[in-house]
Amino acid sequence: MEIQEVLTTKVFGKEIFFYEQTDSTNIRIKELAKQGKKEGVLAVAEMQTAGKGRRGKTWQTLRGTGIWMSLLLCPNMTPPETPLLTLLAGLAVCEAIREQTGLSADIKWPNDILIRGKKVCGILTELDAEMDKVNFVVMGIGINVNTECFSEELKQVATSLKLEKGESISRKKLLCAVLKQFETIYYQYEKEGSFLPFLSRYKKYCINVGRPVQVFSKNPFQGICVDITPEGELIVEKENGERVTVFSGEVSIRNL
Ligand code: BTN
């Protein structure tokens, strides 16, 4: 992939480390950050042998079928603000997929990208921080682009852009579109310091609003997702009418 020939970004992906095979691009970026690499450095792999998913799960990455990449960010924000980056990355991927494929990609809060209810993209954000200072953030993005078959178990919940579109999608063009879109959104966010300018776009694609959800926290509960706050949190109404604000760093949700 000669990514740089197509890339029109200013910072993201200007330096790329490409791996035919590695354990996890998130691990590579952590190492590169510790070696002093700066914001925008990208690690891309054809295949990962230990792809990491959220909540300690593994992420299946077959050779050459998807986009498996991680981006180094050094945002000027406090640790509690960083979950917002995950929402912004989800928005960027959703919009890039729509633009490049014409498919109706949706967001499942906070940042899974689904097509017709099945997952095509997962995002794993990892943070290196002190009490009140972020050292760096690793934004790991996995997109099932041209995957043709999934295991029996995954088939129920996962899909690829090729399976949905019925034709192969250029990984290079999509990768560049994701980086471009995310760079625009990220620096606009950094300038304005608020999720509010992105809220209506995010809500337009988010499938949770108005639907029942199960919230997994210390005390799991069910309810209806009634809205998303300007801080990117989910407002869930319980059966007794009580409204609870759900923060993406703390819980996971399942659609009912
Ligand atoms: C999820 O569980 O939804 C998150 C999956 C994130 C997968 C990507 S693939 C590139 C990067 N490297 C990893 O090890 N994980 C992320």
PDB file of N, CA, C and O in Angstrom, residues 55-132:
ATOM      1  N   ARG A  55     -12.215  -4.454  26.381  1.00  0.00           N
ATOM      2  CA  ARG A  55     -12.511  -5.304  27.542  1.00  0.00           C
ATOM      3  C   ARG A  55     -11.800  -6.647  27.504  1.00  0.00           C
ATOM      4  O   ARG A  55     -12.397  -7.700  27.735  1.00  0.00           O
ATOM      5  N   GLY A  56     -10.514  -6.580  27.122  1.00  0.00           N
ATOM      6  CA  GLY A  56      -9.666  -7.770  27.180  1.00  0.00           C
ATOM      7  C   GLY A  56      -9.950  -8.826  26.121  1.00  0.00           C
ATOM      8  O   GLY A  56      -9.364  -9.906  26.139  1.00  0.00           O
ATOM      9  N   LYS A  57     -10.862  -8.532  25.183  1.00  0.00           N
ATOM     10  CA  LYS A  57     -11.172  -9.520  24.138  1.00  0.00           C
ATOM     11  C   LYS A  57     -10.095  -9.512  23.067  1.00  0.00           C
ATOM     12  O   LYS A  57      -9.327  -8.557  22.948  1.00  0.00           O
ATOM     13  N   THR A  58     -10.056 -10.569  22.243  1.00  0.00           N
ATOM     14  CA  THR A  58      -9.126 -10.545  21.108  1.00  0.00           C
ATOM     15  C   THR A  58      -9.873 -10.018  19.888  1.00  0.00           C
ATOM     16  O   THR A  58     -11.105 -10.029  19.840  1.00  0.00           O
ATOM     17  N   TRP A  59      -9.100  -9.554  18.901  1.00  0.00           N
ATOM     18  CA  TRP A  59      -9.703  -9.007  17.677  1.00  0.00           C
ATOM     19  C   TRP A  59      -9.128  -9.786  16.503  1.00  0.00           C
ATOM     20  O   TRP A  59      -7.922  -9.776  16.277  1.00  0.00           O
ATOM     21  N   GLN A  60      -9.996 -10.493  15.816  1.00  0.00           N
ATOM     22  CA  GLN A  60      -9.546 -11.362  14.722  1.00  0.00           C
ATOM     23  C   GLN A  60      -9.134 -10.537  13.506  1.00  0.00           C
ATOM     24  O   GLN A  60      -9.920  -9.738  12.994  1.00  0.00           O
ATOM     25  N   THR A  61      -7.873 -10.699  13.061  1.00  0.00           N
ATOM     26  CA  THR A  61      -7.419  -9.920  11.912  1.00  0.00           C
ATOM     27  C   THR A  61      -6.737 -10.832  10.894  1.00  0.00           C
ATOM     28  O   THR A  61      -5.578 -11.177  11.033  1.00  0.00           O
ATOM     29  N   LEU A  62      -7.490 -11.239   9.895  1.00  0.00           N
ATOM     30  CA  LEU A  62      -6.927 -12.098   8.848  1.00  0.00           C
ATOM     31  C   LEU A  62      -5.996 -11.286   7.953  1.00  0.00           C
ATOM     32  O   LEU A  62      -6.177 -10.087   7.772  1.00  0.00           O
ATOM     33  N   ARG A  63      -5.034 -11.979   7.375  1.00  0.00           N
ATOM     34  CA  ARG A  63      -4.036 -11.310   6.538  1.00  0.00           C
ATOM     35  C   ARG A  63      -4.680 -10.583   5.350  1.00  0.00           C
ATOM     36  O   ARG A  63      -5.471 -11.171   4.606  1.00  0.00           O
ATOM     37  N   GLY A  64      -4.334  -9.307   5.226  1.00  0.00           N
ATOM     38  CA  GLY A  64      -4.682  -8.555   4.030  1.00  0.00           C
ATOM     39  C   GLY A  64      -6.155  -8.286   3.781  1.00  0.00           C
ATOM     40  O   GLY A  64      -6.517  -7.811   2.715  1.00  0.00           O
ATOM     41  N   THR A  65      -7.018  -8.547   4.745  1.00  0.00           N
ATOM     42  CA  THR A  65      -8.443  -8.375   4.459  1.00  0.00           C
ATOM     43  C   THR A  65      -9.019  -7.080   5.023  1.00  0.00           C
ATOM     44  O   THR A  65     -10.130  -6.707   4.681  1.00  0.00           O
ATOM     45  N   GLY A  66      -8.267  -6.447   5.905  1.00  0.00           N
ATOM     46  CA  GLY A  66      -8.860  -5.281   6.566  1.00  0.00           C
ATOM     47  C   GLY A  66      -7.877  -4.154   6.753  1.00  0.00           C
ATOM     48  O   GLY A  66      -6.752  -4.189   6.242  1.00  0.00           O
ATOM     49  N   ILE A  67      -8.318  -3.156   7.490  1.00  0.00           N
ATOM     50  CA  ILE A  67      -7.426  -2.069   7.894  1.00  0.00           C
ATOM     51  C   ILE A  67      -7.181  -2.261   9.384  1.00  0.00           C
ATOM     52  O   ILE A  67      -8.116  -2.196  10.182  1.00  0.00           O
ATOM     53  N   TRP A  68      -5.947  -2.555   9.726  1.00  0.00           N
ATOM     54  CA  TRP A  68      -5.577  -2.716  11.135  1.00  0.00           C
ATOM     55  C   TRP A  68      -4.529  -1.645  11.406  1.00  0.00           C
ATOM     56  O   TRP A  68      -3.396  -1.749  10.933  1.00  0.00           O
ATOM     57  N   MET A  69      -4.922  -0.599  12.092  1.00  0.00           N
ATOM     58  CA  MET A  69      -3.976   0.515  12.255  1.00  0.00           C
ATOM     59  C   MET A  69      -4.134   1.182  13.615  1.00  0.00           C
ATOM     60  O   MET A  69      -5.183   1.112  14.240  1.00  0.00           O
ATOM     61  N   SER A  70      -3.045   1.832  14.034  1.00  0.00           N
ATOM     62  CA  SER A  70      -3.070   2.589  15.287  1.00  0.00           C
ATOM     63  C   SER A  70      -2.356   3.913  15.078  1.00  0.00           C
ATOM     64  O   SER A  70      -1.331   3.979  14.396  1.00  0.00           O
ATOM     65  N   LEU A  71      -2.946   4.939  15.687  1.00  0.00           N
ATOM     66  CA  LEU A  71      -2.458   6.304  15.516  1.00  0.00           C
ATOM     67  C   LEU A  71      -2.016   6.837  16.872  1.00  0.00           C
ATOM     68  O   LEU A  71      -2.688   6.616  17.878  1.00  0.00           O
ATOM     69  N   LEU A  72      -0.898   7.560  16.872  1.00  0.00           N
ATOM     70  CA  LEU A  72      -0.413   8.174  18.115  1.00  0.00           C
ATOM     71  C   LEU A  72      -0.961   9.596  18.230  1.00  0.00           C
ATOM     72  O   LEU A  72      -0.811  10.406  17.311  1.00  0.00           O
ATOM     73  N   LEU A  73      -1.608   9.874  19.362  1.00  0.00           N
ATOM     74  CA  LEU A  73      -2.138  11.217  19.621  1.00  0.00           C
ATOM     75  C   LEU A  73      -1.532  11.744  20.925  1.00  0.00           C
ATOM     76  O   LEU A  73      -1.361  10.979  21.877  1.00  0.00           O
ATOM     77  N   CYS A  74      -1.232  13.028  20.950  1.00  0.00           N
ATOM     78  CA  CYS A  74      -0.734  13.656  22.183  1.00  0.00           C
ATOM     79  C   CYS A  74      -1.636  14.852  22.482  1.00  0.00           C
ATOM     80  O   CYS A  74      -1.227  16.008  22.326  1.00  0.00           O
ATOM     81  N   PRO A  75      -2.882  14.579  22.879  1.00  0.00           N
ATOM     82  CA  PRO A  75      -3.852  15.667  23.037  1.00  0.00           C
ATOM     83  C   PRO A  75      -3.599  16.474  24.299  1.00  0.00           C
ATOM     84  O   PRO A  75      -3.142  15.935  25.302  1.00  0.00           O
ATOM     85  N   ASN A  76      -3.945  17.737  24.184  1.00  0.00           N
ATOM     86  CA  ASN A  76      -3.805  18.625  25.320  1.00  0.00           C
ATOM     87  C   ASN A  76      -5.088  18.534  26.134  1.00  0.00           C
ATOM     88  O   ASN A  76      -5.924  19.425  26.100  1.00  0.00           O
ATOM     89  N   MET A  77      -5.288  17.427  26.821  1.00  0.00           N
ATOM     90  CA  MET A  77      -6.509  17.269  27.610  1.00  0.00           C
ATOM     91  C   MET A  77      -6.207  16.451  28.867  1.00  0.00           C
ATOM     92  O   MET A  77      -5.143  15.847  28.981  1.00  0.00           O
ATOM     93  N   THR A  78      -7.168  16.451  29.805  1.00  0.00           N
ATOM     94  CA  THR A  78      -6.973  15.681  31.033  1.00  0.00           C
ATOM     95  C   THR A  78      -7.470  14.244  30.799  1.00  0.00           C
ATOM     96  O   THR A  78      -8.296  14.020  29.902  1.00  0.00           O
ATOM     97  N   PRO A  79      -7.001  13.281  31.602  1.00  0.00           N
ATOM     98  CA  PRO A  79      -7.430  11.895  31.380  1.00  0.00           C
ATOM     99  C   PRO A  79      -8.950  11.699  31.300  1.00  0.00           C
ATOM    100  O   PRO A  79      -9.414  10.981  30.406  1.00  0.00           O
ATOM    101  N   PRO A  80      -9.765  12.364  32.171  1.00  0.00           N
ATOM    102  CA  PRO A  80     -11.210  12.097  32.078  1.00  0.00           C
ATOM    103  C   PRO A  80     -11.837  12.563  30.756  1.00  0.00           C
ATOM    104  O   PRO A  80     -12.930  12.131  30.398  1.00  0.00           O
ATOM    105  N   GLU A  81     -11.146  13.467  30.052  1.00  0.00           N
ATOM    106  CA  GLU A  81     -11.729  13.960  28.777  1.00  0.00           C
ATOM    107  C   GLU A  81     -11.480  13.002  27.612  1.00  0.00           C
ATOM    108  O   GLU A  81     -12.116  13.117  26.572  1.00  0.00           O
ATOM    109  N   THR A  82     -10.539  12.070  27.775  1.00  0.00           N
ATOM    110  CA  THR A  82     -10.089  11.292  26.614  1.00  0.00           C
ATOM    111  C   THR A  82     -11.137  10.347  26.006  1.00  0.00           C
ATOM    112  O   THR A  82     -11.041  10.060  24.818  1.00  0.00           O
ATOM    113  N   PRO A  83     -12.130   9.842  26.785  1.00  0.00           N
ATOM    114  CA  PRO A  83     -13.127   8.990  26.113  1.00  0.00           C
ATOM    115  C   PRO A  83     -13.812   9.691  24.938  1.00  0.00           C
ATOM    116  O   PRO A  83     -14.266   9.046  23.997  1.00  0.00           O
ATOM    117  N   LEU A  84     -13.842  11.039  24.985  1.00  0.00           N
ATOM    118  CA  LEU A  84     -14.449  11.781  23.867  1.00  0.00           C
ATOM    119  C   LEU A  84     -13.715  11.530  22.557  1.00  0.00           C
ATOM    120  O   LEU A  84     -14.327  11.533  21.482  1.00  0.00           O
ATOM    121  N   LEU A  85     -12.409  11.301  22.644  1.00  0.00           N
ATOM    122  CA  LEU A  85     -11.630  11.039  21.426  1.00  0.00           C
ATOM    123  C   LEU A  85     -12.142   9.796  20.715  1.00  0.00           C
ATOM    124  O   LEU A  85     -12.137   9.699  19.493  1.00  0.00           O
ATOM    125  N   THR A  86     -12.577   8.838  21.519  1.00  0.00           N
ATOM    126  CA  THR A  86     -13.095   7.590  20.963  1.00  0.00           C
ATOM    127  C   THR A  86     -14.379   7.862  20.178  1.00  0.00           C
ATOM    128  O   THR A  86     -14.585   7.310  19.104  1.00  0.00           O
ATOM    129  N   LEU A  87     -15.224   8.727  20.728  1.00  0.00           N
ATOM    130  CA  LEU A  87     -16.459   9.073  20.012  1.00  0.00           C
ATOM    131  C   LEU A  87     -16.136   9.813  18.717  1.00  0.00           C
ATOM    132  O   LEU A  87     -16.757   9.574  17.675  1.00  0.00           O
ATOM    133  N   LEU A  88     -15.151  10.694  18.787  1.00  0.00           N
ATOM    134  CA  LEU A  88     -14.776  11.466  17.585  1.00  0.00           C
ATOM    135  C   LEU A  88     -14.190  10.547  16.521  1.00  0.00           C
ATOM    136  O   LEU A  88     -14.465  10.704  15.325  1.00  0.00           O
ATOM    137  N   ALA A  89     -13.393   9.553  16.953  1.00  0.00           N
ATOM    138  CA  ALA A  89     -12.830   8.606  15.991  1.00  0.00           C
ATOM    139  C   ALA A  89     -13.952   7.787  15.350  1.00  0.00           C
ATOM    140  O   ALA A  89     -13.940   7.530  14.139  1.00  0.00           O
ATOM    141  N   GLY A  90     -14.920   7.386  16.154  1.00  0.00           N
ATOM    142  CA  GLY A  90     -16.063   6.629  15.626  1.00  0.00           C
ATOM    143  C   GLY A  90     -16.818   7.438  14.580  1.00  0.00           C
ATOM    144  O   GLY A  90     -17.181   6.927  13.512  1.00  0.00           O
ATOM    145  N   LEU A  91     -17.026   8.717  14.876  1.00  0.00           N
ATOM    146  CA  LEU A  91     -17.716   9.594  13.919  1.00  0.00           C
ATOM    147  C   LEU A  91     -16.925   9.688  12.617  1.00  0.00           C
ATOM    148  O   LEU A  91     -17.489   9.593  11.518  1.00  0.00           O
ATOM    149  N   ALA A  92     -15.601   9.843  12.747  1.00  0.00           N
ATOM    150  CA  ALA A  92     -14.752   9.976  11.550  1.00  0.00           C
ATOM    151  C   ALA A  92     -14.818   8.711  10.696  1.00  0.00           C
ATOM    152  O   ALA A  92     -14.966   8.783   9.464  1.00  0.00           O
ATOM    153  N   VAL A  93     -14.735   7.546  11.339  1.00  0.00           N
ATOM    154  CA  VAL A  93     -14.766   6.290  10.574  1.00  0.00           C
ATOM    155  C   VAL A  93     -16.131   6.130   9.907  1.00  0.00           C
ATOM    156  O   VAL A  93     -16.225   5.769   8.724  1.00  0.00           O
ATOM    157  N   CYS A  94     -17.183   6.418  10.647  1.00  0.00           N
ATOM    158  CA  CYS A  94     -18.541   6.282  10.102  1.00  0.00           C
ATOM    159  C   CYS A  94     -18.703   7.159   8.855  1.00  0.00           C
ATOM    160  O   CYS A  94     -19.184   6.697   7.813  1.00  0.00           O
ATOM    161  N   GLU A  95     -18.265   8.405   8.951  1.00  0.00           N
ATOM    162  CA  GLU A  95     -18.426   9.318   7.810  1.00  0.00           C
ATOM    163  C   GLU A  95     -17.535   8.912   6.645  1.00  0.00           C
ATOM    164  O   GLU A  95     -17.946   9.015   5.477  1.00  0.00           O
ATOM    165  N   ALA A  96     -16.327   8.428   6.942  1.00  0.00           N
ATOM    166  CA  ALA A  96     -15.421   8.016   5.853  1.00  0.00           C
ATOM    167  C   ALA A  96     -15.988   6.790   5.131  1.00  0.00           C
ATOM    168  O   ALA A  96     -15.930   6.701   3.899  1.00  0.00           O
ATOM    169  N   ILE A  97     -16.539   5.853   5.877  1.00  0.00           N
ATOM    170  CA  ILE A  97     -17.124   4.659   5.246  1.00  0.00           C
ATOM    171  C   ILE A  97     -18.309   5.059   4.361  1.00  0.00           C
ATOM    172  O   ILE A  97     -18.448   4.607   3.226  1.00  0.00           O
ATOM    173  N   ARG A  98     -19.149   5.942   4.879  1.00  0.00           N
ATOM    174  CA  ARG A  98     -20.304   6.390   4.085  1.00  0.00           C
ATOM    175  C   ARG A  98     -19.841   7.062   2.792  1.00  0.00           C
ATOM    176  O   ARG A  98     -20.360   6.789   1.711  1.00  0.00           O
ATOM    177  N   GLU A  99     -18.838   7.930   2.916  1.00  0.00           N
ATOM    178  CA  GLU A  99     -18.334   8.681   1.755  1.00  0.00           C
ATOM    179  C   GLU A  99     -17.690   7.747   0.718  1.00  0.00           C
ATOM    180  O   GLU A  99     -17.916   7.859  -0.479  1.00  0.00           O
ATOM    181  N   GLN A 100     -16.915   6.795   1.190  1.00  0.00           N
ATOM    182  CA  GLN A 100     -16.155   5.931   0.276  1.00  0.00           C
ATOM    183  C   GLN A 100     -16.983   4.798  -0.319  1.00  0.00           C
ATOM    184  O   GLN A 100     -16.657   4.300  -1.383  1.00  0.00           O
ATOM    185  N   THR A 101     -18.011   4.342   0.405  1.00  0.00           N
ATOM    186  CA  THR A 101     -18.738   3.151  -0.063  1.00  0.00           C
ATOM    187  C   THR A 101     -20.206   3.410  -0.371  1.00  0.00           C
ATOM    188  O   THR A 101     -20.847   2.585  -1.017  1.00  0.00           O
ATOM    189  N   GLY A 102     -20.754   4.488   0.153  1.00  0.00           N
ATOM    190  CA  GLY A 102     -22.190   4.741  -0.012  1.00  0.00           C
ATOM    191  C   GLY A 102     -23.037   3.868   0.904  1.00  0.00           C
ATOM    192  O   GLY A 102     -24.265   3.931   0.868  1.00  0.00           O
ATOM    193  N   LEU A 103     -22.392   3.046   1.731  1.00  0.00           N
ATOM    194  CA  LEU A 103     -23.149   2.181   2.645  1.00  0.00           C
ATOM    195  C   LEU A 103     -23.649   2.989   3.844  1.00  0.00           C
ATOM    196  O   LEU A 103     -23.003   3.944   4.269  1.00  0.00           O
ATOM    197  N   SER A 104     -24.803   2.569   4.388  1.00  0.00           N
ATOM    198  CA  SER A 104     -25.373   3.287   5.538  1.00  0.00           C
ATOM    199  C   SER A 104     -24.748   2.792   6.835  1.00  0.00           C
ATOM    200  O   SER A 104     -25.331   1.956   7.525  1.00  0.00           O
ATOM    201  N   ALA A 105     -23.561   3.289   7.123  1.00  0.00           N
ATOM    202  CA  ALA A 105     -22.894   2.895   8.359  1.00  0.00           C
ATOM    203  C   ALA A 105     -23.511   3.655   9.531  1.00  0.00           C
ATOM    204  O   ALA A 105     -23.878   4.817   9.408  1.00  0.00           O
ATOM    205  N   ASP A 106     -23.654   2.956  10.655  1.00  0.00           N
ATOM    206  CA  ASP A 106     -24.203   3.562  11.867  1.00  0.00           C
ATOM    207  C   ASP A 106     -23.180   3.469  12.993  1.00  0.00           C
ATOM    208  O   ASP A 106     -22.239   2.674  12.926  1.00  0.00           O
ATOM    209  N   ILE A 107     -23.417   4.255  14.042  1.00  0.00           N
ATOM    210  CA  ILE A 107     -22.560   4.172  15.223  1.00  0.00           C
ATOM    211  C   ILE A 107     -23.349   3.533  16.356  1.00  0.00           C
ATOM    212  O   ILE A 107     -24.476   3.946  16.644  1.00  0.00           O
ATOM    213  N   LYS A 108     -22.765   2.522  16.975  1.00  0.00           N
ATOM    214  CA  LYS A 108     -23.320   2.030  18.245  1.00  0.00           C
ATOM    215  C   LYS A 108     -22.459   2.652  19.333  1.00  0.00           C
ATOM    216  O   LYS A 108     -21.257   2.424  19.362  1.00  0.00           O
ATOM    217  N   TRP A 109     -23.080   3.467  20.150  1.00  0.00           N
ATOM    218  CA  TRP A 109     -22.342   4.199  21.176  1.00  0.00           C
ATOM    219  C   TRP A 109     -21.474   3.271  21.997  1.00  0.00           C
ATOM    220  O   TRP A 109     -21.931   2.190  22.349  1.00  0.00           O
ATOM    221  N   PRO A 110     -20.231   3.603  22.337  1.00  0.00           N
ATOM    222  CA  PRO A 110     -19.607   4.880  21.966  1.00  0.00           C
ATOM    223  C   PRO A 110     -18.971   4.874  20.570  1.00  0.00           C
ATOM    224  O   PRO A 110     -18.953   5.909  19.925  1.00  0.00           O
ATOM    225  N   ASN A 111     -18.480   3.708  20.103  1.00  0.00           N
ATOM    226  CA  ASN A 111     -17.719   3.817  18.859  1.00  0.00           C
ATOM    227  C   ASN A 111     -17.635   2.550  18.009  1.00  0.00           C
ATOM    228  O   ASN A 111     -16.696   2.395  17.245  1.00  0.00           O
ATOM    229  N   ASP A 112     -18.589   1.646  18.141  1.00  0.00           N
ATOM    230  CA  ASP A 112     -18.623   0.534  17.184  1.00  0.00           C
ATOM    231  C   ASP A 112     -19.318   1.036  15.925  1.00  0.00           C
ATOM    232  O   ASP A 112     -20.300   1.777  16.011  1.00  0.00           O
ATOM    233  N   ILE A 113     -18.809   0.602  14.776  1.00  0.00           N
ATOM    234  CA  ILE A 113     -19.490   0.977  13.533  1.00  0.00           C
ATOM    235  C   ILE A 113     -20.194  -0.274  13.002  1.00  0.00           C
ATOM    236  O   ILE A 113     -19.576  -1.336  12.845  1.00  0.00           O
ATOM    237  N   LEU A 114     -21.490  -0.122  12.741  1.00  0.00           N
ATOM    238  CA  LEU A 114     -22.306  -1.247  12.309  1.00  0.00           C
ATOM    239  C   LEU A 114     -22.906  -0.969  10.933  1.00  0.00           C
ATOM    240  O   LEU A 114     -23.143   0.188  10.570  1.00  0.00           O
ATOM    241  N   ILE A 115     -23.133  -2.044  10.195  1.00  0.00           N
ATOM    242  CA  ILE A 115     -23.932  -1.929   8.981  1.00  0.00           C
ATOM    243  C   ILE A 115     -25.011  -3.010   9.080  1.00  0.00           C
ATOM    244  O   ILE A 115     -24.711  -4.175   9.332  1.00  0.00           O
ATOM    245  N   ARG A 116     -26.254  -2.595   8.910  1.00  0.00           N
ATOM    246  CA  ARG A 116     -27.414  -3.476   9.096  1.00  0.00           C
ATOM    247  C   ARG A 116     -27.271  -4.295  10.384  1.00  0.00           C
ATOM    248  O   ARG A 116     -27.501  -5.498  10.408  1.00  0.00           O
ATOM    249  N   GLY A 117     -26.848  -3.614  11.429  1.00  0.00           N
ATOM    250  CA  GLY A 117     -26.803  -4.236  12.762  1.00  0.00           C
ATOM    251  C   GLY A 117     -25.578  -5.087  13.037  1.00  0.00           C
ATOM    252  O   GLY A 117     -25.432  -5.620  14.134  1.00  0.00           O
ATOM    253  N   LYS A 118     -24.687  -5.236  12.055  1.00  0.00           N
ATOM    254  CA  LYS A 118     -23.488  -6.052  12.288  1.00  0.00           C
ATOM    255  C   LYS A 118     -22.237  -5.180  12.280  1.00  0.00           C
ATOM    256  O   LYS A 118     -22.134  -4.231  11.493  1.00  0.00           O
ATOM    257  N   LYS A 119     -21.264  -5.583  13.096  1.00  0.00           N
ATOM    258  CA  LYS A 119     -20.088  -4.737  13.315  1.00  0.00           C
ATOM    259  C   LYS A 119     -19.088  -4.835  12.161  1.00  0.00           C
ATOM    260  O   LYS A 119     -18.710  -5.923  11.751  1.00  0.00           O
ATOM    261  N   VAL A 120     -18.679  -3.667  11.635  1.00  0.00           N
ATOM    262  CA  VAL A 120     -17.609  -3.634  10.617  1.00  0.00           C
ATOM    263  C   VAL A 120     -16.339  -2.996  11.154  1.00  0.00           C
ATOM    264  O   VAL A 120     -15.286  -3.126  10.530  1.00  0.00           O
ATOM    265  N   CYS A 121     -16.455  -2.286  12.255  1.00  0.00           N
ATOM    266  CA  CYS A 121     -15.267  -1.588  12.771  1.00  0.00           C
ATOM    267  C   CYS A 121     -15.313  -1.514  14.287  1.00  0.00           C
ATOM    268  O   CYS A 121     -16.372  -1.270  14.872  1.00  0.00           O
ATOM    269  N   GLY A 122     -14.158  -1.743  14.903  1.00  0.00           N
ATOM    270  CA  GLY A 122     -14.021  -1.566  16.347  1.00  0.00           C
ATOM    271  C   GLY A 122     -12.856  -0.640  16.617  1.00  0.00           C
ATOM    272  O   GLY A 122     -11.888  -0.596  15.848  1.00  0.00           O
ATOM    273  N   ILE A 123     -12.957   0.097  17.699  1.00  0.00           N
ATOM    274  CA  ILE A 123     -11.912   1.063  18.040  1.00  0.00           C
ATOM    275  C   ILE A 123     -11.458   0.811  19.474  1.00  0.00           C
ATOM    276  O   ILE A 123     -12.291   0.701  20.386  1.00  0.00           O
ATOM    277  N   LEU A 124     -10.161   0.693  19.655  1.00  0.00           N
ATOM    278  CA  LEU A 124      -9.607   0.490  20.992  1.00  0.00           C
ATOM    279  C   LEU A 124      -8.685   1.656  21.320  1.00  0.00           C
ATOM    280  O   LEU A 124      -7.635   1.829  20.707  1.00  0.00           O
ATOM    281  N   THR A 125      -9.107   2.462  22.300  1.00  0.00           N
ATOM    282  CA  THR A 125      -8.309   3.611  22.716  1.00  0.00           C
ATOM    283  C   THR A 125      -7.542   3.245  23.969  1.00  0.00           C
ATOM    284  O   THR A 125      -8.138   2.786  24.947  1.00  0.00           O
ATOM    285  N   GLU A 126      -6.245   3.432  23.949  1.00  0.00           N
ATOM    286  CA  GLU A 126      -5.446   3.155  25.145  1.00  0.00           C
ATOM    287  C   GLU A 126      -4.724   4.430  25.558  1.00  0.00           C
ATOM    288  O   GLU A 126      -4.269   5.204  24.713  1.00  0.00           O
ATOM    289  N   LEU A 127      -4.636   4.595  26.870  1.00  0.00           N
ATOM    290  CA  LEU A 127      -4.173   5.853  27.433  1.00  0.00           C
ATOM    291  C   LEU A 127      -2.914   5.648  28.252  1.00  0.00           C
ATOM    292  O   LEU A 127      -2.826   4.709  29.028  1.00  0.00           O
ATOM    293  N   ASP A 128      -1.940   6.534  28.069  1.00  0.00           N
ATOM    294  CA  ASP A 128      -0.774   6.556  28.955  1.00  0.00           C
ATOM    295  C   ASP A 128      -0.813   7.920  29.636  1.00  0.00           C
ATOM    296  O   ASP A 128      -0.649   8.952  28.976  1.00  0.00           O
ATOM    297  N   ALA A 129      -1.081   7.920  30.940  1.00  0.00           N
ATOM    298  CA  ALA A 129      -1.307   9.206  31.618  1.00  0.00           C
ATOM    299  C   ALA A 129      -0.819   9.191  33.047  1.00  0.00           C
ATOM    300  O   ALA A 129      -0.627   8.134  33.646  1.00  0.00           O
ATOM    301  N   GLU A 130      -0.641  10.406  33.579  1.00  0.00           N
ATOM    302  CA  GLU A 130      -0.430  10.565  35.012  1.00  0.00           C
ATOM    303  C   GLU A 130      -1.749  11.083  35.576  1.00  0.00           C
ATOM    304  O   GLU A 130      -2.704  11.240  34.832  1.00  0.00           O
ATOM    305  N   MET A 131      -1.774  11.402  36.872  1.00  0.00           N
ATOM    306  CA  MET A 131      -3.036  11.801  37.504  1.00  0.00           C
ATOM    307  C   MET A 131      -3.797  12.852  36.696  1.00  0.00           C
ATOM    308  O   MET A 131      -4.979  12.726  36.453  1.00  0.00           O
ATOM    309  N   ASP A 132      -3.095  13.943  36.308  1.00  0.00           N
ATOM    310  CA  ASP A 132      -3.818  15.041  35.660  1.00  0.00           C
ATOM    311  C   ASP A 132      -3.233  15.400  34.302  1.00  0.00           C
ATOM    312  O   ASP A 132      -3.519  16.464  33.759  1.00  0.00           O
TER     313      ASP A 132
END
